[in-house]
Amino acid sequence: MDRKVSRNIAHIVPSLLLFVALALPFLLLILQWLTSSNKMTLFSFFNGPNLQLIGKSLLISIIAAMLSTFIGSICGFLLYKFKFPFSGFYKLMLLLPLLISPYIFAVAWKDGFFWLFGNAATVYSEAGVIMVHTFVFFPFAMLITGSALSQIHSGYEEAGLMIGSFRRMVISIIFPLIRPAITISFLLILIFSLSDFSVPAFFGVRTFTTEIFTQFSALYNFSLALGQSVLLLVICFLLLLAEARYLSDAPFFSVSVKGSISKKYDTGKRKILVHSILWALLIIVLLIPVFILIVQSLSGRAFFFSQALEFMFPAILQSIKLAFAGALLTTAVGLWTASEKERRGRKFPNFLLLLTFIVPSTVMGIALIRYYNLPALHFIYGTSLILLIAYLGKFGFITSRIIGNGIKQIPVSFEEAASVMGIPSNKIFLKISLPLMIPSLFTAFVLAFILCLGELGATMMVYPPGMELMPIKTFTISANAPEALTSSMTLVNLGVTVVLIMLFFIAGKWIFNKFQYA
Amino acid sequence: MPKIILEHITHHYGKKEVLRDISFSFEEGLTTCLIGPSGCGKTTILRLIAGLEKPSGGVVKINGTIVSENGVIRVLPHHRKIGFIFQDLALWPHFTVYDNIAFGLKEKRERNIKAKVFELLDLFEINDKAREYPHQLSGGQKQMVAIARSLVLQPEILLMDEPLANIDTHLKGNILRHLKNIQQQQGFTMLHVTHDHHEAMTTGDYMLIMNIGKIEVSGSKEEIENSSSQFVKSFLNT
């Protein structure tokens, strides 16, 4: 009985803490809006300009999500269903846009359009936002469909090939089996696109997230920002409800065990076509933006580059420190929530992370400001703790899912075998489960680190005074500084991110070799 | 005296009833084979005896002591002096063969760990594999490591959940012969779940044939062979 009580306390106390720190700010935000003396009712929100803005934001995100899902699914199909040289290289390179903050690409494409056409007016538009979102988010669809394709048992396909052509088998067998993955991809990208603040803000496109930011931070119209936030929350929750069943068990970013049950095909005569498609994509989504940034930063203006380095140096160190702390926190909380869900069937903590994951960054910023901006909570609001909470809310669900997928791959019998021998549960966790989770823990940590490093929307709203962070520094300076300086700072930012990704990649190779057991 | 007694055991997974009013006694020092078609509840019986699951209803007794009853576990798995060989063997992939076997001994702070581990490795003729990892072993070697691991703490009861399902007859015969010898030396009670009635007939002192959550018939090999039950006849002929 004592064990049961202590186990329940060990679950309830952290759950409560997570609820109070993360979910309560949003509930209070809604409550505050409902009880505000200056409130705008939900009905009064449905006026022409607001509906138009919601419609525009949704349209941008839906188009970006459709395009990204289409491109990503094709890439996933080519990379995970066919065997050809350098497929690993393509996988890694095409993943990079997802790991680099979207605003870096916004800066690059602005420079690119300026460079190519003499002005950047075309890209300062809804089409520009759609283009950048598509190029940045398609790797999500690539990973998710790729993961689903890897899990299709070869027998299903071989049985299909016995009775029909390859094309027929793809349409009738493979496509229906990966349809849930395609749906998840679309939904995730839709949420990410709808939530993104940086790209529309950079291109000066009015969307719901930028409008909330403007109303809150520039025009100080808190009640309108509050109302708009609640409306955006409602839209996100509706999206969540529509797909909660799929999303809560999303197979994305699973760190798979060695060997695959799925069948891979030879590209045959189409090898050149496959390479051409992948190279074309690689050039458009990664190489052109990076090349343009380099050209813009370095062409005869070394002064700007050295100035950018000088400006960015303190921000780089602080950003890395903060991203490290954020990744550590999200990985630790992700480990706990994933263990609770996968081993004890307690889904509530994971659900809390899912709720905050779908909340757009600017709405999260407002909720956290309204909740934590109290003298008694200054130790959180006035310090980097507020950023760590924001990171946990934004990325905790992703780490939880990665670790959860890792836990699912550890047979329960491993733990039961130790339990029958009388090994205490804490030792079972430390000596049996934890070592087997290292690859997924590492992946979760790396992804959280990179995402924390590039987060802009929520960071922009809650970062404490005096703190210098890479995305903030680049974004704020872009309004007044010469374009070449902005490009140089973005290049420094990109360089730091890529170097860190490469370091993690090297560390990852070692970790996966050492800790993944066939 | 019976080593294990099951009294009016019922068990559910959600709404599905998997065991229906099972009562049975397992005699000390003997091997009882539980056979029956897939999903008839054989593994569940082992898991209830091991304490890995609580019975929805009924009582499980070991050495005359109630260890589980009506949804409550009275004695934790590791206090039941049980060795369990899982269907998937559950060899810890990040431990070497030696560490897999020694882990329980180390945790119990036993003496002469090395000697005890190598005694078992010698017995199963796999002492040259001590420093290898499970993925470096053949199927038969893995099974021997799993058996060695379950025996190292000298259990009074050995529960085997179809660990020999995927190996050839010759190797299976060898492993079972080893096990029988050890059982004769140590005197533990063995419950062996299997699909294969030929295997059951050669290793079991006693048989328990199950069908859809209940015991269809039980008895010695001769009694089973002479059973008039249509189910038993058709099952043994398949």
mmCIF file of C-alpha atoms in Angstrom, chain A residues 1 39 68 72 96 151 155 188-189 195 384 427 449 469 482 513 515 517:
data_model
loop_
_atom_site.group_PDB
_atom_site.id
_atom_site.type_symbol
_atom_site.label_atom_id
_atom_site.label_comp_id
_atom_site.label_asym_id
_atom_site.label_seq_id
_atom_site.Cartn_x
_atom_site.Cartn_y
_atom_site.Cartn_z
ATOM 1 C CA MET A 1 0.000 0.000 0.000
ATOM 2 C CA LYS A 39 -13.794 41.945 -23.279
ATOM 3 C CA SER A 68 5.489 20.438 -47.921
ATOM 4 C CA GLY A 72 8.313 15.509 -48.282
ATOM 5 C CA LEU A 96 19.107 20.407 -42.491
ATOM 6 C CA GLN A 151 7.706 -0.118 -40.943
ATOM 7 C CA GLY A 155 5.757 -9.506 -47.078
ATOM 8 C CA LEU A 188 1.953 18.951 -38.008
ATOM 9 C CA ILE A 189 3.163 21.238 -40.765
ATOM 10 C CA SER A 195 2.349 29.080 -35.331
ATOM 11 C CA SER A 384 16.189 32.795 -18.219
ATOM 12 C CA LYS A 427 17.998 -0.042 -10.474
ATOM 13 C CA PHE A 449 18.936 21.819 -28.540
ATOM 14 C CA LEU A 469 20.414 35.618 -28.038
ATOM 15 C CA PRO A 482 22.372 47.612 -43.602
ATOM 16 C CA ASN A 513 27.557 2.532 -32.545
ATOM 17 C CA PHE A 515 24.664 1.979 -27.512
ATOM 18 C CA TYR A 517 22.273 -3.226 -29.893
#
